[in-house]
mmCIF file of C-alpha atoms in Angstrom:
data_model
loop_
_atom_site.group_PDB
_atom_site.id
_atom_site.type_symbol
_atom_site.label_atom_id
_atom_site.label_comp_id
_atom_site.label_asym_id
_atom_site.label_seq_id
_atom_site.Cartn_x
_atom_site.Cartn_y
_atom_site.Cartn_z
ATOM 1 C CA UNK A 21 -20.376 -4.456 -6.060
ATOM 2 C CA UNK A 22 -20.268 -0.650 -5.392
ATOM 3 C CA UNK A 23 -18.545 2.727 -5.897
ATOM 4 C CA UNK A 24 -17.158 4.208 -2.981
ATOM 5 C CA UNK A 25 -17.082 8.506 -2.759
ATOM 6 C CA UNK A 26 -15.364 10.289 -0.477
ATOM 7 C CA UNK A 27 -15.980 14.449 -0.071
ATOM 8 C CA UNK A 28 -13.886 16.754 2.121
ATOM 9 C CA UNK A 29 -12.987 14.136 4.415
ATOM 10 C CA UNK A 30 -11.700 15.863 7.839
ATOM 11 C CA UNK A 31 -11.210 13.760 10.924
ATOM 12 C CA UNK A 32 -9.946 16.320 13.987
ATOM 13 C CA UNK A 33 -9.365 14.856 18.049
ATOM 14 C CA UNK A 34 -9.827 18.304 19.922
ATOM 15 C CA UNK A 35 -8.565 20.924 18.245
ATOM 16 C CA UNK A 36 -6.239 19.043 16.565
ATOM 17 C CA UNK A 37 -7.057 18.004 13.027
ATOM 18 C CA UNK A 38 -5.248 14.996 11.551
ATOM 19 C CA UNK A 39 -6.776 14.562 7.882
ATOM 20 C CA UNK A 40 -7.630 17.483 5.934
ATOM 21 C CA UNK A 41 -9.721 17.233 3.777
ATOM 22 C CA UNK A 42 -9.521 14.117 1.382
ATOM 23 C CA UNK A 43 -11.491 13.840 -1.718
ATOM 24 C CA UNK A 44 -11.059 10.066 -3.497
ATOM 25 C CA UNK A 45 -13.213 8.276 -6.461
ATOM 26 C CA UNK A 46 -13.356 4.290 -6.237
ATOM 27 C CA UNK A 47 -14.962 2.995 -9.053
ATOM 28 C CA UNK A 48 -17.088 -0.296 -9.029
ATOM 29 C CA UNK A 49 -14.374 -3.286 -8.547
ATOM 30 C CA UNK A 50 -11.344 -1.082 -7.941
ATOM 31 C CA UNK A 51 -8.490 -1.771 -5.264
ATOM 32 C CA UNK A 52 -7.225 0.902 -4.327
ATOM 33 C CA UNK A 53 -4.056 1.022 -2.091
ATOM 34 C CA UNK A 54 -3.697 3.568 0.797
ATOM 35 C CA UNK A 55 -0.158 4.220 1.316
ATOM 36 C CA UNK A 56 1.900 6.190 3.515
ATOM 37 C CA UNK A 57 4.868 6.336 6.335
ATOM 38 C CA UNK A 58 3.434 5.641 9.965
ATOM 39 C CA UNK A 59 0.814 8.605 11.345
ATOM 40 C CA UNK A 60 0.387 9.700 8.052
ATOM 41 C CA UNK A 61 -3.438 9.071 8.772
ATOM 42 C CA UNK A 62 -4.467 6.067 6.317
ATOM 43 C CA UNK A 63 -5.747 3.763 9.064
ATOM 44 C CA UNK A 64 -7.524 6.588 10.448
ATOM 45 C CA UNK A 65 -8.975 6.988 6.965
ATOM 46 C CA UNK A 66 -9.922 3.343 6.468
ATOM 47 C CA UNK A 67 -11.401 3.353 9.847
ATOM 48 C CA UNK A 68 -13.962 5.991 8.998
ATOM 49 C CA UNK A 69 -14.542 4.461 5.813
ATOM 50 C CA UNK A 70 -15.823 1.013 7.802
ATOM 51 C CA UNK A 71 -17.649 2.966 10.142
ATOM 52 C CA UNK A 72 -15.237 2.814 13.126
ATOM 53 C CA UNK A 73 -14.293 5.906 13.500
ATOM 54 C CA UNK A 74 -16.451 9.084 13.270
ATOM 55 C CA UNK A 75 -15.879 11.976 10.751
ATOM 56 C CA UNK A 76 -15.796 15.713 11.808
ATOM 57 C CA UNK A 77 -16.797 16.949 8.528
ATOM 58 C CA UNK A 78 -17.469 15.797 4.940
ATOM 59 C CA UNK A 79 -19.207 12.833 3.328
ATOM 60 C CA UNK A 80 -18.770 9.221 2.342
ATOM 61 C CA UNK A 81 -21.079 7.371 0.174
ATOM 62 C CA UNK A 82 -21.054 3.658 -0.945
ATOM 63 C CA UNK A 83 -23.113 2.732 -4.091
ATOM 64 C CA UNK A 84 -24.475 5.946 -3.917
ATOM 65 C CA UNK A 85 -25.501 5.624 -0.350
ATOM 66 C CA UNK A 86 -24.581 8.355 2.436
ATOM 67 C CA UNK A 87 -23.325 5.981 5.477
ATOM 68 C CA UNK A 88 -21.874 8.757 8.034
ATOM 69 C CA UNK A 89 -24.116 8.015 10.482
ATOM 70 C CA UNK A 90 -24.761 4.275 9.613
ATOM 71 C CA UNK A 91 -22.988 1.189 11.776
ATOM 72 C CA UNK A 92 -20.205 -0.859 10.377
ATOM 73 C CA UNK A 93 -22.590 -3.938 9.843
ATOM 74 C CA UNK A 94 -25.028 -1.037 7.999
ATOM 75 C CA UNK A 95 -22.512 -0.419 5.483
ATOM 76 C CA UNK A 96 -22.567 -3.621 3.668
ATOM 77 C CA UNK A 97 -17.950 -3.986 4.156
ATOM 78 C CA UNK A 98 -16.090 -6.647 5.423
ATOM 79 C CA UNK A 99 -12.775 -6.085 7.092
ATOM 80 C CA UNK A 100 -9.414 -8.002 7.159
ATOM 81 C CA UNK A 101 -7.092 -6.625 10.388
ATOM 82 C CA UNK A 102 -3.415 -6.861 10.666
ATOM 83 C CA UNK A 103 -4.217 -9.094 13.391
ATOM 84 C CA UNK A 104 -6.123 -11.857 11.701
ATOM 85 C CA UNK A 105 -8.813 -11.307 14.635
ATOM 86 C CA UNK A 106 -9.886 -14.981 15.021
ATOM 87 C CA UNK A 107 -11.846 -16.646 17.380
ATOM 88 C CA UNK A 108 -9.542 -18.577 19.124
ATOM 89 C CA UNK A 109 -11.475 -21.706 20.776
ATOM 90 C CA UNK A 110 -13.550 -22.231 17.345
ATOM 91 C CA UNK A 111 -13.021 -23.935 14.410
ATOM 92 C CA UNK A 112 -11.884 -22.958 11.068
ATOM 93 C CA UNK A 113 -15.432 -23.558 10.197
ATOM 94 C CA UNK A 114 -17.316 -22.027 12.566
ATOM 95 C CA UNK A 115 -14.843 -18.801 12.342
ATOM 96 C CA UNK A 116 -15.680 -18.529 8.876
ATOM 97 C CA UNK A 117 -19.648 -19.423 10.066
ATOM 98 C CA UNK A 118 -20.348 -16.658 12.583
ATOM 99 C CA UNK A 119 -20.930 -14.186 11.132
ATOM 100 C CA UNK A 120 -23.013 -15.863 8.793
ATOM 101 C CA UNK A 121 -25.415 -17.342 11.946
ATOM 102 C CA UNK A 122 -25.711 -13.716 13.881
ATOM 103 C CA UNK A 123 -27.174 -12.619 10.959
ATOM 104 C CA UNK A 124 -29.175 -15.812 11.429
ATOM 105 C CA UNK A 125 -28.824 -16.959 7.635
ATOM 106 C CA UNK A 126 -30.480 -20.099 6.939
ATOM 107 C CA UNK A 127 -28.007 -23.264 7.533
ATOM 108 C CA UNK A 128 -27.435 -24.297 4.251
ATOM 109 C CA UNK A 129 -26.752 -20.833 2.431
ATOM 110 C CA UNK A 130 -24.320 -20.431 5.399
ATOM 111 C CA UNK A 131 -22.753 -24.219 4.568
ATOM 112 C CA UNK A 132 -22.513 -23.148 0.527
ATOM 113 C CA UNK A 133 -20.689 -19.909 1.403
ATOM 114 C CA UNK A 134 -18.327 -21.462 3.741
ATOM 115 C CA UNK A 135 -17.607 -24.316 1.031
ATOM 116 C CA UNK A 136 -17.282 -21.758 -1.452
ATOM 117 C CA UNK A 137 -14.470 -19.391 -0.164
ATOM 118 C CA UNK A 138 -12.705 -22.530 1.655
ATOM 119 C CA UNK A 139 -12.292 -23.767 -2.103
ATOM 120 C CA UNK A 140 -11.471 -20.447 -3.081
ATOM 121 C CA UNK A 141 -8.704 -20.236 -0.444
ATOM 122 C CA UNK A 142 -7.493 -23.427 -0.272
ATOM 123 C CA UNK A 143 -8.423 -24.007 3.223
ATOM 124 C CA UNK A 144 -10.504 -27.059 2.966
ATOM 125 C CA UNK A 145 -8.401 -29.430 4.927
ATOM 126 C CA UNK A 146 -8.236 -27.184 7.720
ATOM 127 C CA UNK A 147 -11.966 -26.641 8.588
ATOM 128 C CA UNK A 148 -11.779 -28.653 11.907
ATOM 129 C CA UNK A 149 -8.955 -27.255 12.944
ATOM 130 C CA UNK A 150 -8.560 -24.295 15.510
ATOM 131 C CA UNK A 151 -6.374 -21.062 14.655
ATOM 132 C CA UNK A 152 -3.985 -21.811 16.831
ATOM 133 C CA UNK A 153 -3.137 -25.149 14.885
ATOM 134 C CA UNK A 154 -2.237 -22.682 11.606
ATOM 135 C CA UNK A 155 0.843 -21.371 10.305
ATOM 136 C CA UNK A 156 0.520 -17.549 9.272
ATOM 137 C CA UNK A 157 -0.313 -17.671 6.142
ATOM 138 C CA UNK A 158 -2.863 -20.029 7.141
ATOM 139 C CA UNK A 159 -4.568 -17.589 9.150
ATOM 140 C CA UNK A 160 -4.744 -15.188 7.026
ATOM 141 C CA UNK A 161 -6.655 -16.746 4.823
ATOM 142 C CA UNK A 162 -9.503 -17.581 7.187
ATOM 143 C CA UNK A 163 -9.683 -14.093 8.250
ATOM 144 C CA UNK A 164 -10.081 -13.153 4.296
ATOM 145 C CA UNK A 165 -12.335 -16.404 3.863
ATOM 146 C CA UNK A 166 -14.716 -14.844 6.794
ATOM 147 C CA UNK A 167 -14.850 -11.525 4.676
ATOM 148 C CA UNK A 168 -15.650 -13.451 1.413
ATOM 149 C CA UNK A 169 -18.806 -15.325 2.820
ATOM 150 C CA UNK A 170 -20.669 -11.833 3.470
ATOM 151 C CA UNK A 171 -20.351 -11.412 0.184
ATOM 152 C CA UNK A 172 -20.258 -7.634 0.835
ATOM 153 C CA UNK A 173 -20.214 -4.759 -1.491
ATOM 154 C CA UNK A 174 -16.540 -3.767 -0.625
ATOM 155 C CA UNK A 175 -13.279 -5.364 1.172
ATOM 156 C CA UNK A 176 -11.104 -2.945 3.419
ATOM 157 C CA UNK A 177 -7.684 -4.063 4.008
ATOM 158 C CA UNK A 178 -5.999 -2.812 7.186
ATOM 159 C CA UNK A 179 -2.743 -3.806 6.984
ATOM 160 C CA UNK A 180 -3.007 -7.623 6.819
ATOM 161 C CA UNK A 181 -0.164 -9.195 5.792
ATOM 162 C CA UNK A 182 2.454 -7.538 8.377
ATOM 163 C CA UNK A 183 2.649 -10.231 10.394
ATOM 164 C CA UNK A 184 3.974 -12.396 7.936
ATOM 165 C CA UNK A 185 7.695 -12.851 7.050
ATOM 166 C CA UNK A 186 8.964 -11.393 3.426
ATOM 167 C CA UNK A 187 8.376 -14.417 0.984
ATOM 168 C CA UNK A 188 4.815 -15.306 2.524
ATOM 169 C CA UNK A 189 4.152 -11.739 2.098
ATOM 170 C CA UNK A 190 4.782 -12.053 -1.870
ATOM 171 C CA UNK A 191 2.827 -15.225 -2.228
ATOM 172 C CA UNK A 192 0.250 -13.680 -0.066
ATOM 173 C CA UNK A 193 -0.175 -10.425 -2.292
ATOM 174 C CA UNK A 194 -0.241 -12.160 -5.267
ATOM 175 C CA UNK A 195 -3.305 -13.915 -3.751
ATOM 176 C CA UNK A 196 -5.194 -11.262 -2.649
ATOM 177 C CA UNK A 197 -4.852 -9.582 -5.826
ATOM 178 C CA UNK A 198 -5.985 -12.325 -8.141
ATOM 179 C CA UNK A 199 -8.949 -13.156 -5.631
ATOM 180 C CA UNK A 200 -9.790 -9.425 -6.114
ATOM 181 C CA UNK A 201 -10.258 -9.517 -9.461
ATOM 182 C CA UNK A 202 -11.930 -12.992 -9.513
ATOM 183 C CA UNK A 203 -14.742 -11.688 -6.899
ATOM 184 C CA UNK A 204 -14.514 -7.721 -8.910
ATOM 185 C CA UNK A 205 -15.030 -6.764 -5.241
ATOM 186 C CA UNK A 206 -14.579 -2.786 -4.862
ATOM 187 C CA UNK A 207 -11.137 -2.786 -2.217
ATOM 188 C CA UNK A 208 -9.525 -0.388 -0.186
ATOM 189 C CA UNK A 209 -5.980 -1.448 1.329
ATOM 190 C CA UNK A 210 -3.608 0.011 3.777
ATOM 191 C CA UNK A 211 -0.200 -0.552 4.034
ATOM 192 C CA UNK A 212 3.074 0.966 4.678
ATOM 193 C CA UNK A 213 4.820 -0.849 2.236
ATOM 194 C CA UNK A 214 5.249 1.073 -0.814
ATOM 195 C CA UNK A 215 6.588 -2.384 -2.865
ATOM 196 C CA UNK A 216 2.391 -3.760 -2.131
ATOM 197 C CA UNK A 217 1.415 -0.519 -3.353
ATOM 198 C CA UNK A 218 3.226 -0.728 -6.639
ATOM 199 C CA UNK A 219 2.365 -4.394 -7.457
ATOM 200 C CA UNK A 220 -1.145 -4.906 -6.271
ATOM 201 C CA UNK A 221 -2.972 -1.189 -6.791
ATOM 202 C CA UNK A 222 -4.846 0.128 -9.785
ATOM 203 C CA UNK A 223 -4.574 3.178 -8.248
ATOM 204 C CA UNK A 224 -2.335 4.420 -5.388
ATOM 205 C CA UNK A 225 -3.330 7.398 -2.813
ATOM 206 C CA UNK A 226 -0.033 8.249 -0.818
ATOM 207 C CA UNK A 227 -0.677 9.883 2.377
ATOM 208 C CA UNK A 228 1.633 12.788 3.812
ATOM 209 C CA UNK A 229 0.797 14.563 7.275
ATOM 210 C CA UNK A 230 -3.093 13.375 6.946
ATOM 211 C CA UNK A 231 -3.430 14.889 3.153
ATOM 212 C CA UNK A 232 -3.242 12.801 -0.385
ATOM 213 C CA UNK A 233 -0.295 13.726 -1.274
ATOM 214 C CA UNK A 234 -0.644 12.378 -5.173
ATOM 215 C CA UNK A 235 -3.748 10.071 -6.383
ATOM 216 C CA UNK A 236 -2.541 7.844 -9.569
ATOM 217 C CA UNK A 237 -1.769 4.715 -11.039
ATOM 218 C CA UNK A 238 1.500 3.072 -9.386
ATOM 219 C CA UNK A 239 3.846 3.368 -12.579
ATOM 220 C CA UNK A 240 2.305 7.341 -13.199
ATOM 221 C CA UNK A 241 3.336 7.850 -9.883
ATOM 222 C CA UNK A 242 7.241 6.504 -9.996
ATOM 223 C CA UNK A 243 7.330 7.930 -13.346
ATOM 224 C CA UNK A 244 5.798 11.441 -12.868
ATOM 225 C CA UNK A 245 6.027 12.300 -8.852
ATOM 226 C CA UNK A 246 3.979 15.378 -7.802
ATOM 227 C CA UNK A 247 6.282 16.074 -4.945
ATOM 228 C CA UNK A 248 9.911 15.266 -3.783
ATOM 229 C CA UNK A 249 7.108 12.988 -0.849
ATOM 230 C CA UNK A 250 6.225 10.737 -3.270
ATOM 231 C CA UNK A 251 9.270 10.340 -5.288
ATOM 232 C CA UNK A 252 11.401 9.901 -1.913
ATOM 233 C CA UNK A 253 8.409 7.224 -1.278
ATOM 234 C CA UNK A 254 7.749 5.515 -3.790
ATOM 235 C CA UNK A 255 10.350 3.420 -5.483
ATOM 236 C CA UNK A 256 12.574 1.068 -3.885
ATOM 237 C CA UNK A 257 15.945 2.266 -3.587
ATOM 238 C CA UNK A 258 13.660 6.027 -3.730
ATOM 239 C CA UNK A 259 14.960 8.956 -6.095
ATOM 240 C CA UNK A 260 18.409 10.726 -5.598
ATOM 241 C CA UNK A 261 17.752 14.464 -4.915
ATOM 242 C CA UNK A 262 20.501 16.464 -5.949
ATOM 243 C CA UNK A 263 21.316 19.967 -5.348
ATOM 244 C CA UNK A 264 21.538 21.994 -9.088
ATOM 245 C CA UNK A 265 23.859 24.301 -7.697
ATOM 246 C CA UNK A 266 26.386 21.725 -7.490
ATOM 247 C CA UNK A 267 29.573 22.267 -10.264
ATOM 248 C CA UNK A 268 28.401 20.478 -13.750
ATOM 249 C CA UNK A 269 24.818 20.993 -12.795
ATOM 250 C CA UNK A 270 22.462 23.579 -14.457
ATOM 251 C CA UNK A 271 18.645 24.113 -13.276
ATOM 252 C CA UNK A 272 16.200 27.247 -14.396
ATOM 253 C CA UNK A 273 14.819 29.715 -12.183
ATOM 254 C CA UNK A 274 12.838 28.563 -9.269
ATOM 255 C CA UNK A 275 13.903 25.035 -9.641
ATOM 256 C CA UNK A 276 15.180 23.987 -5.780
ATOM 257 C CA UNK A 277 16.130 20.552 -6.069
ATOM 258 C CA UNK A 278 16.673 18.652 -9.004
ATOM 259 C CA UNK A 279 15.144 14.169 -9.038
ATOM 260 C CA UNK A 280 16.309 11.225 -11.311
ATOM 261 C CA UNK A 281 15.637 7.811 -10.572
ATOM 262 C CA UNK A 282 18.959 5.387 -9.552
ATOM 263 C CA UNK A 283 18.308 3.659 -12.985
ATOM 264 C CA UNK A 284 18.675 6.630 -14.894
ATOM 265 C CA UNK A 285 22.098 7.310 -13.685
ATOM 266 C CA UNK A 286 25.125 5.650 -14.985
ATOM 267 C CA UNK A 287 28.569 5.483 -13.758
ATOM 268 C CA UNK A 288 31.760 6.900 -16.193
ATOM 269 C CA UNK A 289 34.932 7.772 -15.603
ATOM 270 C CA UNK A 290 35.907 10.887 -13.247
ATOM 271 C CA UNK A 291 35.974 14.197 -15.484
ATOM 272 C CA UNK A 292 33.310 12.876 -18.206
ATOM 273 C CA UNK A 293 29.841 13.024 -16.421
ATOM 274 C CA UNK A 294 28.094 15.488 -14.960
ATOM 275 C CA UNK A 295 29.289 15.246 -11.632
ATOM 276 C CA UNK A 296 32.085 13.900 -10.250
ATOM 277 C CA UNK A 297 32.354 11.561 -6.677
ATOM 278 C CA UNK A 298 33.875 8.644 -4.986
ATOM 279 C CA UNK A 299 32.189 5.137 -3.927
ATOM 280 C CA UNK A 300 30.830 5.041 -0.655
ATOM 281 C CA UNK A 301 28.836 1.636 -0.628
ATOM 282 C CA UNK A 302 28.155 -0.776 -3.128
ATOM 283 C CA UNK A 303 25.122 -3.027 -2.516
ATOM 284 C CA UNK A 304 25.584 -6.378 -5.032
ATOM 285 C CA UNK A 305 21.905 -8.036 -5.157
ATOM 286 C CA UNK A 306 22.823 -10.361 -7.777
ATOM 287 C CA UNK A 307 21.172 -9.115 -11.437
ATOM 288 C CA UNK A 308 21.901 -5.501 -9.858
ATOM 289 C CA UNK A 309 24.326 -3.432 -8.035
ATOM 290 C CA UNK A 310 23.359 0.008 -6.268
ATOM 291 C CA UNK A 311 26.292 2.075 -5.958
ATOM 292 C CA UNK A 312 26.326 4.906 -3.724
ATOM 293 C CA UNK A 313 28.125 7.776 -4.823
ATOM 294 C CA UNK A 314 29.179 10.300 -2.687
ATOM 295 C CA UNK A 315 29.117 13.956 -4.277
ATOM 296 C CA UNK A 316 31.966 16.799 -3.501
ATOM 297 C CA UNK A 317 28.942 18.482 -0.871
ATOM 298 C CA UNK A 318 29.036 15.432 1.040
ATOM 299 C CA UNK A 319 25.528 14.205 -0.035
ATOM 300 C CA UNK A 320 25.159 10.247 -1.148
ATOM 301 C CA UNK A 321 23.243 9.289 -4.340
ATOM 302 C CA UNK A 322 22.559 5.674 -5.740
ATOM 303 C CA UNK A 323 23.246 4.301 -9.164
ATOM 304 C CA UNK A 324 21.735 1.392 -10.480
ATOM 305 C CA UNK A 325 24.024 -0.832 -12.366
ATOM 306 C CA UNK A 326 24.452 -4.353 -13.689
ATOM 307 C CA UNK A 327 28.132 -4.413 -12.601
ATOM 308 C CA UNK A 328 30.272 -5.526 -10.347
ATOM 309 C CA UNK A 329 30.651 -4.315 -6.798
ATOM 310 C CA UNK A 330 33.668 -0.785 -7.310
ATOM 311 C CA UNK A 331 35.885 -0.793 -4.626
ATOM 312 C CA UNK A 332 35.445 2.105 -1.828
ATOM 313 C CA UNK A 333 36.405 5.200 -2.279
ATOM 314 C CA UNK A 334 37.095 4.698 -6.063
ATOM 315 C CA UNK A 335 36.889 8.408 -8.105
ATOM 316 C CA UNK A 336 34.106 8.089 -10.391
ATOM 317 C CA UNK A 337 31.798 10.094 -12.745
ATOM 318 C CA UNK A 338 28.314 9.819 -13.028
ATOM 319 C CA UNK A 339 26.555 10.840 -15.946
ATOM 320 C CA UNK A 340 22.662 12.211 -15.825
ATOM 321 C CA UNK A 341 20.693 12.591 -19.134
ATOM 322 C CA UNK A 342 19.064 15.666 -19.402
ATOM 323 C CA UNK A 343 15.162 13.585 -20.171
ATOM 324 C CA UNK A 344 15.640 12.007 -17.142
ATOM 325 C CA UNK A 345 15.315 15.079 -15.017
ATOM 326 C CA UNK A 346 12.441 16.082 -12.779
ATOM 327 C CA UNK A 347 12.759 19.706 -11.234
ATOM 328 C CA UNK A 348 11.313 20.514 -7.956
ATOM 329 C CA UNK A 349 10.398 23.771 -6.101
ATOM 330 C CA UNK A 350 12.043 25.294 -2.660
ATOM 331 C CA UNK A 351 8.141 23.629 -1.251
ATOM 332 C CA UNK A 352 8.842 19.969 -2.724
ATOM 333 C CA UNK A 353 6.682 20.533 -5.740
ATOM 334 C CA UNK A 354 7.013 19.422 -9.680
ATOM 335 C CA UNK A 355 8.115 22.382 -11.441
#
């Protein structure tokens, strides 16, 4: 197992520098999830992390170890792509294997390791078969299964479970996060997908314009956003920003923009909240419905209920309680 340190992290093409400056403490047997909209830089940040890409300026150790200027196979990692990245004309077996006989490991310790994470996985009855002759899912386990048998001091997760439709991607995260803790492997996992983030992470970085925007665990994170960034991002419907100069609204100085969470909102009669609107939308997704409100400036916010769908265009009122309130500043930042 290992501790992973990263110090003033900068990676720059040209003159043009596209992460600035991260700072991040894994401790031993920690997954942490990387998370962030598209060119926000957390590939780029994984990449450098395995070895793949070079840094322009700062340092990354593993167990202690400075590894700037070490290989990928140096660094003692094992990688899992979006793309599975499988041999195509070999076997399950010898996929898993490969690596394993490169590194010219005796035959036997190679044959316990392979029978190990195919247990582990649940891929024994596929070992003769090729990748081609897998479903998805499938896959994706051999290309964990051939990061298992290095037995390596951290996983990096780039992505992996993309490819994959919606329910295998549940099943699949559920996986990977139990095999985590059952190896106590050290992780580090991209993704785009806030929901992973949220169910899988003991911490969460989220990644803005090549910075961390906030570093915490998921629930601190929906519950105590350091920016209007990460409360738009995480959460799924995201926080309503409303504007506190709106009639029925009240804010102190300074305070730009004010957040509550759909959940915290509920729906009264027109006159008796704090703001007054008309339906717009209703979305019914069976325990819950969000209604979207629309406000008298023409912006839309969401309110979670356990109702029935309102008809459009209905005058409501939508109450907000005061505790529920997170202020921001005219630059996006908790007040």
């Amino acid at each position: 197992m290992a501790t992973i340190t990263l110090r003033d992290i900068r990676k720059s093409y040209g003159k043009t520098e596209v992460i600035h400056g991260i700072d991040l403490d894994v401790a031993d047997g920690e997954l942490i999830v990387i998370v962030g909209p598209s060119g926000c830089g957390k590939s780029t940040l994984l990449r450098m992390v395995a070895g793949l890409e070079t840094i322009t300026s700062g340092e990354i150790t593993i167990d202690g170890r400075r590894v700037n200027d070490l290989e990928p196979r140096e660094r003692d990692i094992a990688m899992v792509f979006q793309n599975y990245a499988l041999y195509p004309h070999m076997s399950v077996r010898k996929n898993l294997a490969y690596g394993l006989k490169i590194a010219k490991m005796p035959s036997d310790e190679i044959a316990r390791r392979v029978a190990k994470a195919s247990k582990m996985l649940q891929i024994e009855d596929y070992l003769d078969r090729k990748p081609r002759q897998l479903s998805g899912g499938q896959r994706q386990r051999v290309a964990m299964g051939r990061a298992i048998v290095r037995e390596p001091s951290a996983f990096l997760f780039d992505e992996p479970l993309s490819n994959l439709d919606a329910k295998l991607r549940v099943q699949m995260r559920m996986e990977i996060k139990a095999l985590q803790r059952e190896l106590g492997v050290t992780s580090l996992y991209v993704t785009h997908d806030q929901v992973e983030a949220m169910t899988m992470a003991d911490r969460v970085v989220v990644m803005n314009g090549g910075i961390a925007e906030q570093v915490g665990a998921p629930l601190d994170l929906y519950r105590n956003p350091a920016s209007t960034f990460v409360a738009g991002f995480i959460g799924s419907p995201p926080m309503n920003f409303i504007d506190p100069s709106l009639p029925g609204m009240s804010a102190p100085d300074g305070v730009a923009t004010i957040g509550i969470r759909p959940e915290d909102l509920s729906l009264t009669a027109p006159g008796t909240g704090s703001l007054d609107g008309t339906v717009a939308f209703c979305e019914a997704l069976g325990a819950d419905t969000l209604v979207h409100v629309r406000l008298q400036d023409r912006s839309l916010i969401i309110v979670r209920t356990d109702g029935n769908p309102l008809e459009i265009e209905m005058p409501v009122g939508v109450m907000i309680p005061p505790d529920a309130v997170v202020p921001f500043d005219t630059a996006g930042r908790r007040v």
